[in-house]
Every structure is written in C-alpha cells, then in structure tokens.
C-alpha cells in the first residue's frame, strides 16, 4: 500500500532551534508539495518540486525556511531559527504530473510542530 | 490566479440527513482539475475525487455524489444519508493545467461537517 511517509509525527522545540521535517514521497511520483495548516490561514502551499527541482517556493518565508530534495526518495523542510508563529501542522504530498495532466496528490499524515 | 471558495464554514446535520457542500472556483485556464479531500478528526487528508475540466459528467460513489457545473464554476459535493463517521472537514481544491501554473494545488478554506446521532 503506497503512501507518503512523514517524520517526525510530532515535534516540540524551543524558539530559536532548528527544525527539520522529512518526507518520503510515493515511489514513481514526480511532484512533491509542502503545505502548512493553521486554524487562521488554512492550508497554505509553501513550496513544491517537480523531478526534484523547485518550481515555486513563494509561499515560504525565505529568511528562515528552506526546502530541498536531496534525492527522489527524500524531501526536507527546514526552519532555522524556529519561532512560535511557525507552530502548525506541516503536510507533505506527492503526485504524478505528465505534460498538462495531473493526478491527485496523496498526503502524508503530517508533522505537528509546536514551538515554545 | 486560481482561487477556491467554500462559503460554508460549518454544517451541522442529524444522522441520515443529506448534506451538500458548495465549492466555487476561479481560473483562467481552460484545462484544470478539481478535487475533494476529507480531513477526519485524526488529521490526515484523504483524497476523495478528481474531476477534469473537460468532463462535466456527474459522479456517484456510494453515498457520495459530485455535481460539476462549468457554467457556474462550481463543483458541489453531496453526502446522502449522512453518518456520524462522515464528520470531518472537507476541502475542495483546484489545479490548473497550464505550464505556468505548474499544476500546483490550491485549497479552499474547508467546510466542517458535524453529523449528530
């Protein structure tokens, strides 16, 4: 049963610390998304990749957030330094895009981040 | 720019009632994709359906049905004979097909459905 795997599931950290969230997309998917979910803002797109190359990271605060795909089986989202306002659930999703066609995106279970 | 609006923030029904969730979208692309996702209290986002812009045929899957109308830019979702397990937040989403858009997925604000026994 193919699924997107995110680690850790929960993270509590102190303000100023570095946080790294990891995502293993579904094998064969060429598109990876990072979303953040908060009560106030809903689901916000932070960044996404196609064939490991960043397509759009305009939703991400550049001064503290960074997203990478070191290889096809791993996507990472880092926050350095973390702040209390970063507290949210971070979702990774993967999908397959061929030409102008798109499949549905499958989501991981999310990482619940609390910055104190 | 693409946009999805779910005007209903919360709907409360009694079990066995039908419930319809509205979704209105905006896009300039002629090729696009519409989705519905369910987020139960456990928190994960579960894919329910995908619809292509060139296929306006309505779809039924068990107690779920979807009504896609390009003329009104709407993609509404109906749960028939609701059950307590249907209690969740439901998200409508849009993906534009143009190369410029990059097929990114834009979500509406979600509608919380509470089904009471």
mmCIF file of C-alpha atoms in Angstrom:
data_model
loop_
_atom_site.group_PDB
_atom_site.id
_atom_site.type_symbol
_atom_site.label_atom_id
_atom_site.label_comp_id
_atom_site.label_asym_id
_atom_site.label_seq_id
_atom_site.Cartn_x
_atom_site.Cartn_y
_atom_site.Cartn_z
ATOM 1 C CA UNK A 1 0.000 0.000 0.000
ATOM 2 C CA UNK A 2 1.911 3.049 -1.272
ATOM 3 C CA UNK A 3 1.823 6.068 0.971
ATOM 4 C CA UNK A 4 3.648 9.282 1.733
ATOM 5 C CA UNK A 5 5.680 8.988 4.920
ATOM 6 C CA UNK A 6 6.499 11.970 7.099
ATOM 7 C CA UNK A 7 8.781 12.130 10.092
ATOM 8 C CA UNK A 8 8.570 13.105 12.839
ATOM 9 C CA UNK A 9 4.840 12.991 13.501
ATOM 10 C CA UNK A 10 5.168 15.406 16.401
ATOM 11 C CA UNK A 11 7.879 17.871 17.313
ATOM 12 C CA UNK A 12 8.112 20.241 20.239
ATOM 13 C CA UNK A 13 11.043 22.608 20.180
ATOM 14 C CA UNK A 14 12.205 25.801 21.754
ATOM 15 C CA UNK A 15 12.215 29.070 19.914
ATOM 16 C CA UNK A 16 15.448 29.584 18.017
ATOM 17 C CA UNK A 17 16.138 25.895 17.430
ATOM 18 C CA UNK A 18 16.472 24.318 14.010
ATOM 19 C CA UNK A 19 13.681 22.007 12.908
ATOM 20 C CA UNK A 20 13.949 19.502 10.071
ATOM 21 C CA UNK A 21 10.936 17.675 8.718
ATOM 22 C CA UNK A 22 11.314 14.779 6.326
ATOM 23 C CA UNK A 23 9.096 13.293 3.681
ATOM 24 C CA UNK A 24 9.337 10.148 1.609
ATOM 25 C CA UNK A 25 7.076 10.545 -1.448
ATOM 26 C CA UNK A 26 5.342 7.674 -3.173
ATOM 27 C CA UNK A 27 7.724 5.838 -5.478
ATOM 28 C CA UNK A 28 7.275 6.990 -9.067
ATOM 29 C CA UNK A 29 5.665 10.325 -8.220
ATOM 30 C CA UNK A 30 7.454 13.293 -9.764
ATOM 31 C CA UNK A 31 5.863 16.140 -7.815
ATOM 32 C CA UNK A 32 6.215 16.896 -4.124
ATOM 33 C CA UNK A 33 4.323 19.585 -2.225
ATOM 34 C CA UNK A 34 4.832 21.083 1.234
ATOM 35 C CA UNK A 35 1.752 22.589 2.884
ATOM 36 C CA UNK A 36 1.239 24.236 6.240
ATOM 37 C CA UNK A 37 -2.099 24.102 8.013
ATOM 38 C CA UNK A 38 -3.178 26.513 10.726
ATOM 39 C CA UNK A 39 -6.573 27.490 12.051
ATOM 40 C CA UNK A 40 -6.184 31.043 10.858
ATOM 41 C CA UNK A 41 -4.698 30.502 7.391
ATOM 42 C CA UNK A 42 -5.990 27.078 6.451
ATOM 43 C CA UNK A 43 -3.872 25.054 4.019
ATOM 44 C CA UNK A 44 -1.067 27.140 2.585
ATOM 45 C CA UNK A 45 1.294 25.970 -0.115
ATOM 46 C CA UNK A 46 4.860 26.583 0.981
ATOM 47 C CA UNK A 47 6.828 25.004 -1.851
ATOM 48 C CA UNK A 48 6.721 22.312 -4.445
ATOM 49 C CA UNK A 49 9.099 20.339 -6.614
ATOM 50 C CA UNK A 50 8.902 18.657 -9.974
ATOM 51 C CA UNK A 51 11.501 15.991 -10.744
ATOM 52 C CA UNK A 52 13.376 17.243 -7.663
ATOM 53 C CA UNK A 53 13.686 20.793 -8.996
ATOM 54 C CA UNK A 54 11.945 23.583 -7.066
ATOM 55 C CA UNK A 55 9.054 25.020 -9.070
ATOM 56 C CA UNK A 56 7.660 27.518 -6.634
ATOM 57 C CA UNK A 57 8.626 28.432 -3.104
ATOM 58 C CA UNK A 58 6.964 31.822 -2.998
ATOM 59 C CA UNK A 59 4.764 30.755 -0.108
ATOM 60 C CA UNK A 60 7.728 30.173 2.135
ATOM 61 C CA UNK A 61 9.427 32.771 4.395
ATOM 62 C CA UNK A 62 12.837 32.719 2.730
ATOM 63 C CA UNK A 63 14.788 34.045 5.665
ATOM 64 C CA UNK A 64 14.110 31.040 7.865
ATOM 65 C CA UNK A 65 12.602 28.274 5.738
ATOM 66 C CA UNK A 66 14.314 26.083 3.206
ATOM 67 C CA UNK A 67 13.096 23.095 1.213
ATOM 68 C CA UNK A 68 15.190 20.580 -0.667
ATOM 69 C CA UNK A 69 15.011 17.228 -2.389
ATOM 70 C CA UNK A 70 18.406 15.573 -1.971
ATOM 71 C CA UNK A 71 17.129 12.601 -3.963
ATOM 72 C CA UNK A 72 13.899 11.236 -5.382
ATOM 73 C CA UNK A 73 13.031 9.433 -2.159
ATOM 74 C CA UNK A 74 13.521 12.305 0.273
ATOM 75 C CA UNK A 75 12.192 15.819 0.633
ATOM 76 C CA UNK A 76 13.117 18.026 3.565
ATOM 77 C CA UNK A 77 11.717 21.203 5.058
ATOM 78 C CA UNK A 78 13.918 23.112 7.470
ATOM 79 C CA UNK A 79 13.159 26.023 9.741
ATOM 80 C CA UNK A 80 16.079 27.908 11.229
ATOM 81 C CA UNK A 81 15.588 29.612 13.598
ATOM 82 C CA UNK A 82 12.116 28.481 14.579
ATOM 83 C CA UNK A 83 9.579 30.875 16.063
ATOM 84 C CA UNK A 84 6.310 30.321 17.956
ATOM 85 C CA UNK A 85 4.326 31.510 14.919
ATOM 86 C CA UNK A 86 5.688 28.514 12.994
ATOM 87 C CA UNK A 87 3.578 26.218 15.144
ATOM 88 C CA UNK A 88 1.334 24.346 12.722
ATOM 89 C CA UNK A 89 0.806 21.016 11.022
ATOM 90 C CA UNK A 90 3.103 20.572 8.045
ATOM 91 C CA UNK A 91 1.947 18.248 5.310
ATOM 92 C CA UNK A 92 3.922 16.700 2.525
ATOM 93 C CA UNK A 93 2.101 15.395 -0.538
ATOM 94 C CA UNK A 94 3.196 13.730 -3.735
ATOM 95 C CA UNK A 95 1.598 13.269 -7.128
ATOM 96 C CA UNK A 96 2.318 12.434 -10.742
ATOM 97 C CA UNK A 97 2.201 15.107 -13.414
ATOM 98 C CA UNK A 98 2.633 14.223 -17.069
ATOM 99 C CA UNK A 99 2.507 17.123 -19.521
ATOM 100 C CA UNK A 100 -0.599 19.136 -18.762
ATOM 101 C CA UNK A 101 -2.217 16.241 -16.937
ATOM 102 C CA UNK A 102 -2.226 15.889 -13.202
ATOM 103 C CA UNK A 103 -3.161 13.113 -10.841
ATOM 104 C CA UNK A 104 -4.426 13.642 -7.358
ATOM 105 C CA UNK A 105 -1.925 14.461 -4.642
ATOM 106 C CA UNK A 106 -1.573 11.971 -1.816
ATOM 107 C CA UNK A 107 -0.826 13.395 1.589
ATOM 108 C CA UNK A 108 1.296 12.200 4.433
ATOM 109 C CA UNK A 109 -0.003 12.178 7.976
ATOM 110 C CA UNK A 110 1.644 15.475 8.741
ATOM 111 C CA UNK A 111 4.148 16.757 11.276
ATOM 112 C CA UNK A 112 2.605 18.672 14.156
ATOM 113 C CA UNK A 113 5.148 21.301 15.144
ATOM 114 C CA UNK A 114 4.956 23.235 18.383
ATOM 115 C CA UNK A 115 7.495 25.975 19.018
ATOM 116 C CA UNK A 116 7.557 27.200 22.606
ATOM 117 C CA UNK B 1 -4.673 33.367 -10.393
ATOM 118 C CA UNK B 2 -6.538 30.349 -9.165
ATOM 119 C CA UNK B 3 -8.920 30.563 -6.241
ATOM 120 C CA UNK B 4 -11.296 28.234 -4.446
ATOM 121 C CA UNK B 5 -14.120 29.423 -2.219
ATOM 122 C CA UNK B 6 -16.054 27.300 0.215
ATOM 123 C CA UNK B 7 -18.597 29.682 1.634
ATOM 124 C CA UNK B 8 -19.915 27.305 4.288
ATOM 125 C CA UNK B 9 -17.556 27.130 7.231
ATOM 126 C CA UNK B 10 -19.600 24.646 9.236
ATOM 127 C CA UNK B 11 -22.660 22.496 8.657
ATOM 128 C CA UNK B 12 -24.430 20.526 11.353
ATOM 129 C CA UNK B 13 -26.918 17.781 10.467
ATOM 130 C CA UNK B 14 -28.637 14.880 12.137
ATOM 131 C CA UNK B 15 -27.719 11.403 11.007
ATOM 132 C CA UNK B 16 -29.449 10.234 7.819
ATOM 133 C CA UNK B 17 -29.945 13.766 6.551
ATOM 134 C CA UNK B 18 -28.380 14.744 3.245
ATOM 135 C CA UNK B 19 -25.734 17.442 3.223
ATOM 136 C CA UNK B 20 -24.407 19.431 0.287
ATOM 137 C CA UNK B 21 -21.085 21.245 0.362
ATOM 138 C CA UNK B 22 -20.575 24.130 -2.005
ATOM 139 C CA UNK B 23 -17.380 24.866 -3.890
ATOM 140 C CA UNK B 24 -16.848 27.744 -6.307
ATOM 141 C CA UNK B 25 -13.606 28.151 -8.179
ATOM 142 C CA UNK B 26 -11.859 30.768 -10.301
ATOM 143 C CA UNK B 27 -9.361 30.064 -13.032
ATOM 144 C CA UNK B 28 -8.284 31.457 -16.390
ATOM 145 C CA UNK B 29 -7.051 28.126 -17.664
ATOM 146 C CA UNK B 30 -9.216 26.047 -19.967
ATOM 147 C CA UNK B 31 -7.661 22.865 -18.625
ATOM 148 C CA UNK B 32 -7.842 22.334 -14.902
ATOM 149 C CA UNK B 33 -8.583 19.720 -12.285
ATOM 150 C CA UNK B 34 -10.889 19.806 -9.291
ATOM 151 C CA UNK B 35 -10.564 17.699 -6.175
ATOM 152 C CA UNK B 36 -12.288 16.962 -2.903
ATOM 153 C CA UNK B 37 -10.412 15.858 0.182
ATOM 154 C CA UNK B 38 -11.673 14.742 3.577
ATOM 155 C CA UNK B 39 -9.874 15.507 6.823
ATOM 156 C CA UNK B 40 -11.297 13.429 9.679
ATOM 157 C CA UNK B 41 -10.560 14.270 13.323
ATOM 158 C CA UNK B 42 -7.408 12.130 13.130
ATOM 159 C CA UNK B 43 -5.921 14.821 10.890
ATOM 160 C CA UNK B 44 -4.838 13.121 7.700
ATOM 161 C CA UNK B 45 -6.041 14.397 4.325
ATOM 162 C CA UNK B 46 -7.844 11.735 2.360
ATOM 163 C CA UNK B 47 -8.379 12.053 -1.373
ATOM 164 C CA UNK B 48 -11.994 11.552 -2.447
ATOM 165 C CA UNK B 49 -12.324 12.513 -6.101
ATOM 166 C CA UNK B 50 -10.655 14.242 -9.057
ATOM 167 C CA UNK B 51 -12.527 15.834 -11.946
ATOM 168 C CA UNK B 52 -11.074 17.099 -15.226
ATOM 169 C CA UNK B 53 -12.354 20.360 -16.692
ATOM 170 C CA UNK B 54 -13.336 18.677 -19.930
ATOM 171 C CA UNK B 55 -15.508 16.089 -18.220
ATOM 172 C CA UNK B 56 -18.683 17.555 -16.774
ATOM 173 C CA UNK B 57 -20.306 14.244 -16.102
ATOM 174 C CA UNK B 58 -21.551 13.996 -12.546
ATOM 175 C CA UNK B 59 -20.290 11.158 -10.435
ATOM 176 C CA UNK B 60 -21.712 8.975 -7.721
ATOM 177 C CA UNK B 61 -19.736 6.773 -5.387
ATOM 178 C CA UNK B 62 -21.832 5.075 -2.768
ATOM 179 C CA UNK B 63 -23.367 7.799 -0.610
ATOM 180 C CA UNK B 64 -21.157 10.465 -2.180
ATOM 181 C CA UNK B 65 -22.031 12.392 -5.312
ATOM 182 C CA UNK B 66 -20.487 15.334 -7.093
ATOM 183 C CA UNK B 67 -22.097 17.943 -9.322
ATOM 184 C CA UNK B 68 -19.679 19.757 -11.649
ATOM 185 C CA UNK B 69 -21.078 22.782 -13.498
ATOM 186 C CA UNK B 70 -18.663 24.820 -15.590
ATOM 187 C CA UNK B 71 -21.326 27.429 -16.321
ATOM 188 C CA UNK B 72 -21.360 28.441 -12.661
ATOM 189 C CA UNK B 73 -17.754 27.411 -11.872
ATOM 190 C CA UNK B 74 -18.998 25.114 -9.155
ATOM 191 C CA UNK B 75 -18.094 21.633 -8.004
ATOM 192 C CA UNK B 76 -20.507 20.697 -5.244
ATOM 193 C CA UNK B 77 -20.382 17.599 -3.085
ATOM 194 C CA UNK B 78 -23.364 15.817 -1.568
ATOM 195 C CA UNK B 79 -23.360 13.205 1.151
ATOM 196 C CA UNK B 80 -26.593 11.241 1.117
ATOM 197 C CA UNK B 81 -27.955 9.702 4.308
ATOM 198 C CA UNK B 82 -25.116 11.088 6.393
ATOM 199 C CA UNK B 83 -23.488 9.036 9.115
ATOM 200 C CA UNK B 84 -21.523 10.020 12.204
ATOM 201 C CA UNK B 85 -18.342 8.785 10.506
ATOM 202 C CA UNK B 86 -18.826 11.481 7.870
ATOM 203 C CA UNK B 87 -17.986 14.116 10.480
ATOM 204 C CA UNK B 88 -14.861 15.796 9.163
ATOM 205 C CA UNK B 89 -13.567 18.867 7.408
ATOM 206 C CA UNK B 90 -13.970 18.691 3.652
ATOM 207 C CA UNK B 91 -11.715 20.607 1.296
ATOM 208 C CA UNK B 92 -12.262 21.479 -2.321
ATOM 209 C CA UNK B 93 -9.104 22.092 -4.371
ATOM 210 C CA UNK B 94 -8.097 23.275 -7.837
ATOM 211 C CA UNK B 95 -5.081 22.563 -10.000
ATOM 212 C CA UNK B 96 -4.526 24.497 -13.208
ATOM 213 C CA UNK B 97 -3.122 22.604 -16.156
ATOM 214 C CA UNK B 98 -1.016 25.300 -17.775
ATOM 215 C CA UNK B 99 2.749 25.031 -17.680
ATOM 216 C CA UNK B 100 2.957 28.393 -15.949
ATOM 217 C CA UNK B 101 0.712 27.193 -13.159
ATOM 218 C CA UNK B 102 2.809 24.100 -12.680
ATOM 219 C CA UNK B 103 -0.186 22.057 -11.539
ATOM 220 C CA UNK B 104 0.037 23.423 -8.018
ATOM 221 C CA UNK B 105 -2.918 22.587 -5.811
ATOM 222 C CA UNK B 106 -4.903 25.442 -4.276
ATOM 223 C CA UNK B 107 -7.327 24.632 -1.470
ATOM 224 C CA UNK B 108 -10.498 26.269 -0.295
ATOM 225 C CA UNK B 109 -10.943 27.125 3.352
ATOM 226 C CA UNK B 110 -12.766 23.904 4.128
ATOM 227 C CA UNK B 111 -16.231 23.089 5.435
ATOM 228 C CA UNK B 112 -16.588 21.375 8.773
ATOM 229 C CA UNK B 113 -19.394 18.817 8.763
ATOM 230 C CA UNK B 114 -20.776 17.631 12.058
ATOM 231 C CA UNK B 115 -23.169 14.711 11.922
ATOM 232 C CA UNK B 116 -25.060 14.169 15.140
ATOM 233 C CA UNK B 117 -26.540 10.807 16.064
#
